[in-house]
Structure formats: structure tokens, C-alpha cells
PDB file of C-alpha atoms in Angstrom:
ATOM      1  CA  MET A 450       0.019  -0.056  -0.343  1.00 43.00           C
ATOM      2  CA  SER A 451       1.828   3.754  -1.162  1.00 49.00           C
ATOM      3  CA  THR A 452       1.416   6.228   1.781  1.00 48.00           C
ATOM      4  CA  PRO A 453       0.980   9.276   0.206  1.00 53.00           C
ATOM      5  CA  ILE A 454       3.380  12.243   1.154  1.00 54.00           C
ATOM      6  CA  ALA A 455       0.990  15.190   2.086  1.00 54.00           C
ATOM      7  CA  ASP A 456       3.300  17.228   4.068  1.00 66.00           C
ATOM      8  CA  PRO A 457       7.056  18.728   2.165  1.00 70.00           C
ATOM      9  CA  ASN A 458       7.697  19.370   5.734  1.00 76.00           C
ATOM     10  CA  ASP A 459       7.611  15.442   6.399  1.00 77.00           C
ATOM     11  CA  ASP A 460      10.936  15.036   8.435  1.00 81.00           C
ATOM     12  CA  ARG A 461      10.320  11.469   9.169  1.00 83.00           C
ATOM     13  CA  GLU A 462      12.781   9.080   8.050  1.00 80.00           C
ATOM     14  CA  PRO A 463      12.766   8.251   4.955  1.00 85.00           C
ATOM     15  CA  HIS A 464      10.914  10.898   3.510  1.00 82.00           C
ATOM     16  CA  ARG A 465      12.993  13.600   4.466  1.00 81.00           C
ATOM     17  CA  HIS A 466      15.623  12.258   2.159  1.00 86.00           C
ATOM     18  CA  LEU A 467      15.761  13.478  -1.417  1.00 87.00           C
ATOM     19  CA  GLY A 468      16.730   9.986  -3.029  1.00 90.00           C
ATOM     20  CA  TYR A 469      13.638   8.854  -1.106  1.00 91.00           C
ATOM     21  CA  LEU A 470      11.455  11.245  -2.910  1.00 90.00           C
ATOM     22  CA  ILE A 471      13.069  10.890  -6.587  1.00 92.00           C
ATOM     23  CA  ARG A 472      12.338   7.056  -5.787  1.00 94.00           C
ATOM     24  CA  ARG A 473       9.034   7.675  -5.506  1.00 94.00           C
ATOM     25  CA  ALA A 474       8.553  10.515  -7.926  1.00 94.00           C
ATOM     26  CA  GLN A 475       9.929   8.129 -10.371  1.00 95.00           C
ATOM     27  CA  GLN A 476       7.636   5.713  -9.940  1.00 96.00           C
ATOM     28  CA  LEU A 477       4.852   8.081  -9.867  1.00 96.00           C
ATOM     29  CA  HIS A 478       6.351   8.481 -13.882  1.00 96.00           C
ATOM     30  CA  VAL A 479       6.740   4.971 -14.662  1.00 96.00           C
ATOM     31  CA  ALA A 480       3.230   4.399 -13.476  1.00 96.00           C
ATOM     32  CA  THR A 481       1.561   7.105 -15.225  1.00 97.00           C
ATOM     33  CA  TRP A 482       3.898   6.312 -18.417  1.00 97.00           C
ATOM     34  CA  ALA A 483       2.041   3.178 -18.725  1.00 96.00           C
ATOM     35  CA  ARG A 484      -1.332   4.024 -18.123  1.00 96.00           C
ATOM     36  CA  LEU A 485      -1.599   7.380 -20.337  1.00 96.00           C
ATOM     37  CA  VAL A 486       1.305   6.300 -22.837  1.00 96.00           C
ATOM     38  CA  SER A 487       2.269   2.947 -23.802  1.00 92.00           C
ATOM     39  CA  GLN A 488       3.475  -0.873 -21.881  1.00 90.00           C
ATOM     40  CA  ASP A 489       5.484  -1.338 -24.915  1.00 92.00           C
ATOM     41  CA  ILE A 490       7.492   1.896 -25.746  1.00 95.00           C
ATOM     42  CA  SER A 491       9.455   3.083 -22.439  1.00 95.00           C
ATOM     43  CA  SER A 492      10.090   6.609 -21.688  1.00 96.00           C
ATOM     44  CA  VAL A 493      14.111   5.981 -22.182  1.00 96.00           C
ATOM     45  CA  GLN A 494      12.586   4.400 -25.530  1.00 97.00           C
ATOM     46  CA  TYR A 495      10.633   7.729 -26.725  1.00 97.00           C
ATOM     47  CA  SER A 496      13.295  10.065 -25.439  1.00 97.00           C
ATOM     48  CA  ILE A 497      16.006   7.865 -27.907  1.00 97.00           C
ATOM     49  CA  LEU A 498      13.117   8.619 -30.744  1.00 98.00           C
ATOM     50  CA  ALA A 499      12.746  12.439 -30.098  1.00 97.00           C
ATOM     51  CA  VAL A 500      16.676  12.821 -30.099  1.00 97.00           C
ATOM     52  CA  VAL A 501      16.652  11.015 -33.433  1.00 97.00           C
ATOM     53  CA  ASP A 502      14.263  13.008 -35.038  1.00 98.00           C
ATOM     54  CA  ARG A 503      15.439  16.099 -33.770  1.00 97.00           C
ATOM     55  CA  LEU A 504      19.022  15.367 -34.823  1.00 96.00           C
ATOM     56  CA  GLY A 505      17.856  13.401 -38.239  1.00 94.00           C
ATOM     57  CA  GLU A 506      20.053  10.699 -37.476  1.00 93.00           C
ATOM     58  CA  ALA A 507      22.625  10.093 -34.669  1.00 94.00           C
ATOM     59  CA  SER A 508      25.059   7.877 -33.351  1.00 93.00           C
ATOM     60  CA  GLN A 509      24.883   5.441 -30.482  1.00 91.00           C
ATOM     61  CA  ARG A 510      27.477   7.493 -28.891  1.00 92.00           C
ATOM     62  CA  GLU A 511      25.537  10.859 -29.475  1.00 94.00           C
ATOM     63  CA  LEU A 512      22.436   8.811 -27.892  1.00 95.00           C
ATOM     64  CA  CYS A 513      24.610   7.880 -25.049  1.00 94.00           C
ATOM     65  CA  ASP A 514      25.381  11.632 -24.391  1.00 93.00           C
ATOM     66  CA  GLU A 515      21.424  12.925 -24.971  1.00 94.00           C
ATOM     67  CA  VAL A 516      20.067  10.635 -22.888  1.00 94.00           C
ATOM     68  CA  ASP A 517      22.728   9.990 -20.420  1.00 92.00           C
ATOM     69  CA  LEU A 518      22.736   6.547 -20.899  1.00 94.00           C
ATOM     70  CA  ASP A 519      26.226   3.808 -21.064  1.00 93.00           C
ATOM     71  CA  ARG A 520      27.013   2.439 -24.228  1.00 92.00           C
ATOM     72  CA  SER A 521      25.748  -1.484 -23.787  1.00 94.00           C
ATOM     73  CA  THR A 522      22.150  -0.127 -22.689  1.00 95.00           C
ATOM     74  CA  ILE A 523      21.653   2.415 -25.606  1.00 95.00           C
ATOM     75  CA  ALA A 524      23.261  -0.526 -28.033  1.00 93.00           C
ATOM     76  CA  ASP A 525      20.705  -2.886 -26.321  1.00 96.00           C
ATOM     77  CA  LEU A 526      18.227  -0.216 -26.969  1.00 96.00           C
ATOM     78  CA  VAL A 527      18.235   0.462 -30.533  1.00 96.00           C
ATOM     79  CA  ALA A 528      18.671  -3.079 -31.228  1.00 96.00           C
ATOM     80  CA  ARG A 529      15.249  -4.033 -29.685  1.00 96.00           C
ATOM     81  CA  MET A 530      13.878  -0.595 -31.221  1.00 97.00           C
ATOM     82  CA  GLU A 531      15.271  -1.426 -34.754  1.00 97.00           C
ATOM     83  CA  ARG A 532      14.148  -5.385 -34.368  1.00 97.00           C
ATOM     84  CA  ARG A 533      10.514  -3.499 -33.993  1.00 96.00           C
ATOM     85  CA  GLY A 534      11.032  -1.428 -36.886  1.00 97.00           C
ATOM     86  CA  LEU A 535      11.134   2.240 -35.008  1.00 98.00           C
ATOM     87  CA  LEU A 536      14.915   2.488 -36.078  1.00 98.00           C
ATOM     88  CA  ASP A 537      16.933   2.301 -39.039  1.00 96.00           C
ATOM     89  CA  ARG A 538      20.849   1.361 -38.380  1.00 93.00           C
ATOM     90  CA  HIS A 539      23.344   2.213 -41.272  1.00 91.00           C
ATOM     91  CA  ARG A 540      26.592   3.129 -41.973  1.00 88.00           C
ATOM     92  CA  SER A 541      27.323   6.812 -41.496  1.00 82.00           C
ATOM     93  CA  PRO A 542      28.115   8.324 -44.920  1.00 82.00           C
ATOM     94  CA  ALA A 543      30.395  10.676 -43.825  1.00 81.00           C
ATOM     95  CA  ASP A 544      32.298   8.017 -42.195  1.00 82.00           C
ATOM     96  CA  ALA A 545      31.888   4.607 -43.105  1.00 80.00           C
ATOM     97  CA  ARG A 546      33.585   3.661 -39.607  1.00 81.00           C
ATOM     98  CA  ARG A 547      30.768   5.121 -37.775  1.00 84.00           C
ATOM     99  CA  ASN A 548      26.997   3.326 -37.259  1.00 85.00           C
ATOM    100  CA  VAL A 549      24.371   5.879 -37.329  1.00 93.00           C
ATOM    101  CA  VAL A 550      20.322   5.303 -36.820  1.00 96.00           C
ATOM    102  CA  ARG A 551      17.263   6.941 -37.848  1.00 96.00           C
ATOM    103  CA  LEU A 552      13.548   7.585 -37.579  1.00 98.00           C
ATOM    104  CA  THR A 553      11.619   4.533 -39.640  1.00 98.00           C
ATOM    105  CA  GLU A 554       8.419   6.040 -40.943  1.00 98.00           C
ATOM    106  CA  VAL A 555       6.829   3.534 -38.139  1.00 97.00           C
ATOM    107  CA  GLY A 556       9.252   4.769 -35.738  1.00 97.00           C
ATOM    108  CA  GLU A 557       8.063   8.702 -36.911  1.00 98.00           C
ATOM    109  CA  SER A 558       4.642   7.469 -37.180  1.00 97.00           C
ATOM    110  CA  GLU A 559       4.729   6.291 -33.449  1.00 97.00           C
ATOM    111  CA  LEU A 560       6.975   9.166 -32.359  1.00 97.00           C
ATOM    112  CA  ASN A 561       4.004  11.296 -33.681  1.00 97.00           C
ATOM    113  CA  ARG A 562       1.296   8.803 -32.120  1.00 97.00           C
ATOM    114  CA  LEU A 563       3.513   9.589 -28.293  1.00 97.00           C
ATOM    115  CA  ARG A 564       3.988  13.273 -28.249  1.00 97.00           C
ATOM    116  CA  PRO A 565       0.436  14.369 -27.424  1.00 97.00           C
ATOM    117  CA  LEU A 566       0.295  11.687 -24.973  1.00 97.00           C
ATOM    118  CA  VAL A 567       3.593  12.423 -23.363  1.00 97.00           C
ATOM    119  CA  GLU A 568       2.426  16.111 -22.858  1.00 97.00           C
ATOM    120  CA  LYS A 569      -0.717  14.642 -20.704  1.00 97.00           C
ATOM    121  CA  VAL A 570       1.800  12.578 -18.740  1.00 97.00           C
ATOM    122  CA  GLN A 571       3.847  16.027 -18.200  1.00 95.00           C
ATOM    123  CA  ARG A 572       0.101  17.733 -17.290  1.00 96.00           C
ATOM    124  CA  GLU A 573      -0.701  15.066 -14.692  1.00 96.00           C
ATOM    125  CA  LEU A 574       2.538  14.573 -13.158  1.00 96.00           C
ATOM    126  CA  VAL A 575       2.328  18.021 -11.793  1.00 95.00           C
ATOM    127  CA  VAL A 576      -1.478  18.498 -11.537  1.00 95.00           C
ATOM    128  CA  GLY A 577      -1.257  19.832  -7.710  1.00 92.00           C
ATOM    129  CA  LEU A 578       1.272  22.254  -8.733  1.00 94.00           C
ATOM    130  CA  THR A 579       0.805  26.106 -10.286  1.00 95.00           C
ATOM    131  CA  ASP A 580       2.470  26.517 -13.243  1.00 95.00           C
ATOM    132  CA  ALA A 581       5.205  28.882 -11.463  1.00 96.00           C
ATOM    133  CA  GLU A 582       5.792  26.107  -9.355  1.00 95.00           C
ATOM    134  CA  ALA A 583       6.256  22.927 -12.309  1.00 95.00           C
ATOM    135  CA  GLN A 584       9.022  25.359 -14.083  1.00 95.00           C
ATOM    136  CA  GLN A 585      10.689  25.891 -10.865  1.00 95.00           C
ATOM    137  CA  LEU A 586      10.471  21.966 -10.051  1.00 94.00           C
ATOM    138  CA  ARG A 587      11.642  21.252 -13.841  1.00 93.00           C
ATOM    139  CA  ARG A 588      14.427  24.350 -13.365  1.00 93.00           C
ATOM    140  CA  LEU A 589      15.693  22.797  -9.761  1.00 93.00           C
ATOM    141  CA  LEU A 590      15.985  19.166 -10.924  1.00 92.00           C
ATOM    142  CA  GLY A 591      17.606  20.523 -14.213  1.00 91.00           C
ATOM    143  CA  LEU A 592      20.378  21.855 -11.918  1.00 92.00           C
ATOM    144  CA  MET A 593      20.766  19.072  -9.815  1.00 89.00           C
ATOM    145  CA  LEU A 594      20.989  16.838 -12.900  1.00 88.00           C
ATOM    146  CA  GLY A 595      23.807  19.371 -14.527  1.00 86.00           C
ATOM    147  CA  ASP A 596      25.319  19.387 -11.054  1.00 62.00           C
ATOM    148  CA  VAL A 597      25.864  16.019 -11.144  1.00 60.00           C
ATOM    149  CA  ARG A 598      26.914  15.338 -14.092  1.00 57.00           C
ATOM    150  CA  ARG A 599      29.564  18.297 -14.342  1.00 59.00           C
ATOM    151  CA  ASP A 600      30.884  16.089 -11.243  1.00 60.00           C
ATOM    152  CA  ALA A 601      30.836  12.950 -12.623  1.00 60.00           C
ATOM    153  CA  ASP A 602      33.183  14.896 -15.910  1.00 63.00           C
ATOM    154  CA  ALA A 603      35.295  16.227 -13.377  1.00 61.00           C
ATOM    155  CA  ALA A 604      35.639  12.916 -11.581  1.00 61.00           C
ATOM    156  CA  VAL A 605      36.492  10.889 -15.199  1.00 61.00           C
ATOM    157  CA  ALA A 606      38.816  13.735 -16.010  1.00 65.00           C
ATOM    158  CA  ALA A 607      41.156  13.398 -12.672  1.00 67.00           C
ATOM    159  CA  SER A 608      40.855   9.898 -12.335  1.00 63.00           C
ATOM    160  CA  GLY A 609      42.257  10.239 -16.032  1.00 61.00           C
ATOM    161  CA  ASP A 610      44.542  12.962 -14.844  1.00 54.00           C
ATOM    162  CA  ALA A 611      45.971  10.420 -12.282  1.00 52.00           C
ATOM    163  CA  SER A 612      46.752   7.534 -14.357  1.00 48.00           C
ATOM    164  CA  ARG A 613      49.353   9.148 -16.437  1.00 48.00           C
TER     165      ARG A 613
END
């Protein structure tokens, strides 16, 4: 049974921890996504479709950077999406050593079908917030994730310097 968190000033364990709240928010997102959008295409797969659509075509490395996943996860997702006919993988005309993916007609159609449903998820996730609060939440999460990414990039750079 899920216990709602009604008071943002609740100092009880574990409610006062950001990790707990982020996990609960992710659970809410996954459940809302499955109910409103799709049980077949995950929000991560949607992100890949949207990125490929925006870029026209993308290498798996570019997808790793854009959706912040590791290479093996992206390779698995791209292979599954290719088998479903959503993506087409081919050699880059500019660099024959590189594979790139692009949307198929099926992928483009699916992306267009999903977009309004994804917007519906967005609205439902912040239904209890004002527009200003929803924008602030998005901004704060972006700042938090930007700091995490910068810290991770700095740690990788430092470990590279230490091994020289």
C-alpha cells in the first residue's frame, strides 16, 4: 500500500531524504507513463525517438550523451527498437567506420502518436502544482542534474589525469 506524502516539511525517516522522494517520483512517472502512454515503449525509448528525430540521425555515442545512458544500454535499446521497425541502423555516409540510426516511417509515426500522450503525462505529474511551481521544479531538477553531470565529468577527467 502506498502512503501519500502530503506534507513537504515531513521530517520523518525516510520521507526527508531526496533519494526517497526522487524514487517515489520516478515510480509515479513510470506508473503514469504505463497508464497514459504505452506499456510497450518506455520513456527512455521515447527519448531516443525524440533525439533521433531532432538530430535527423545519430550515432550510438551521440545517443549515449543525449539521453545519459551507457553504451551497452543504448546498444540494447537500439537493437530492440530496430527489431520493432522503429529505427534503421546503417553506416554513416560521412564516416564508414561509424553506425548511425534514423527513424523509420513506423518510428516517425509512433513518435507523432506518442507526443500528445507524453504531454498528458507531463500535465498529470504536476497537477497539484501551479505553473510557476512546475517550472521551478523542472529548473531545480535541471540544476541538480547539471551539477551531477559536471561532477561526474570532473571525476572522470581527474581519474584520467591520475593514471598518467
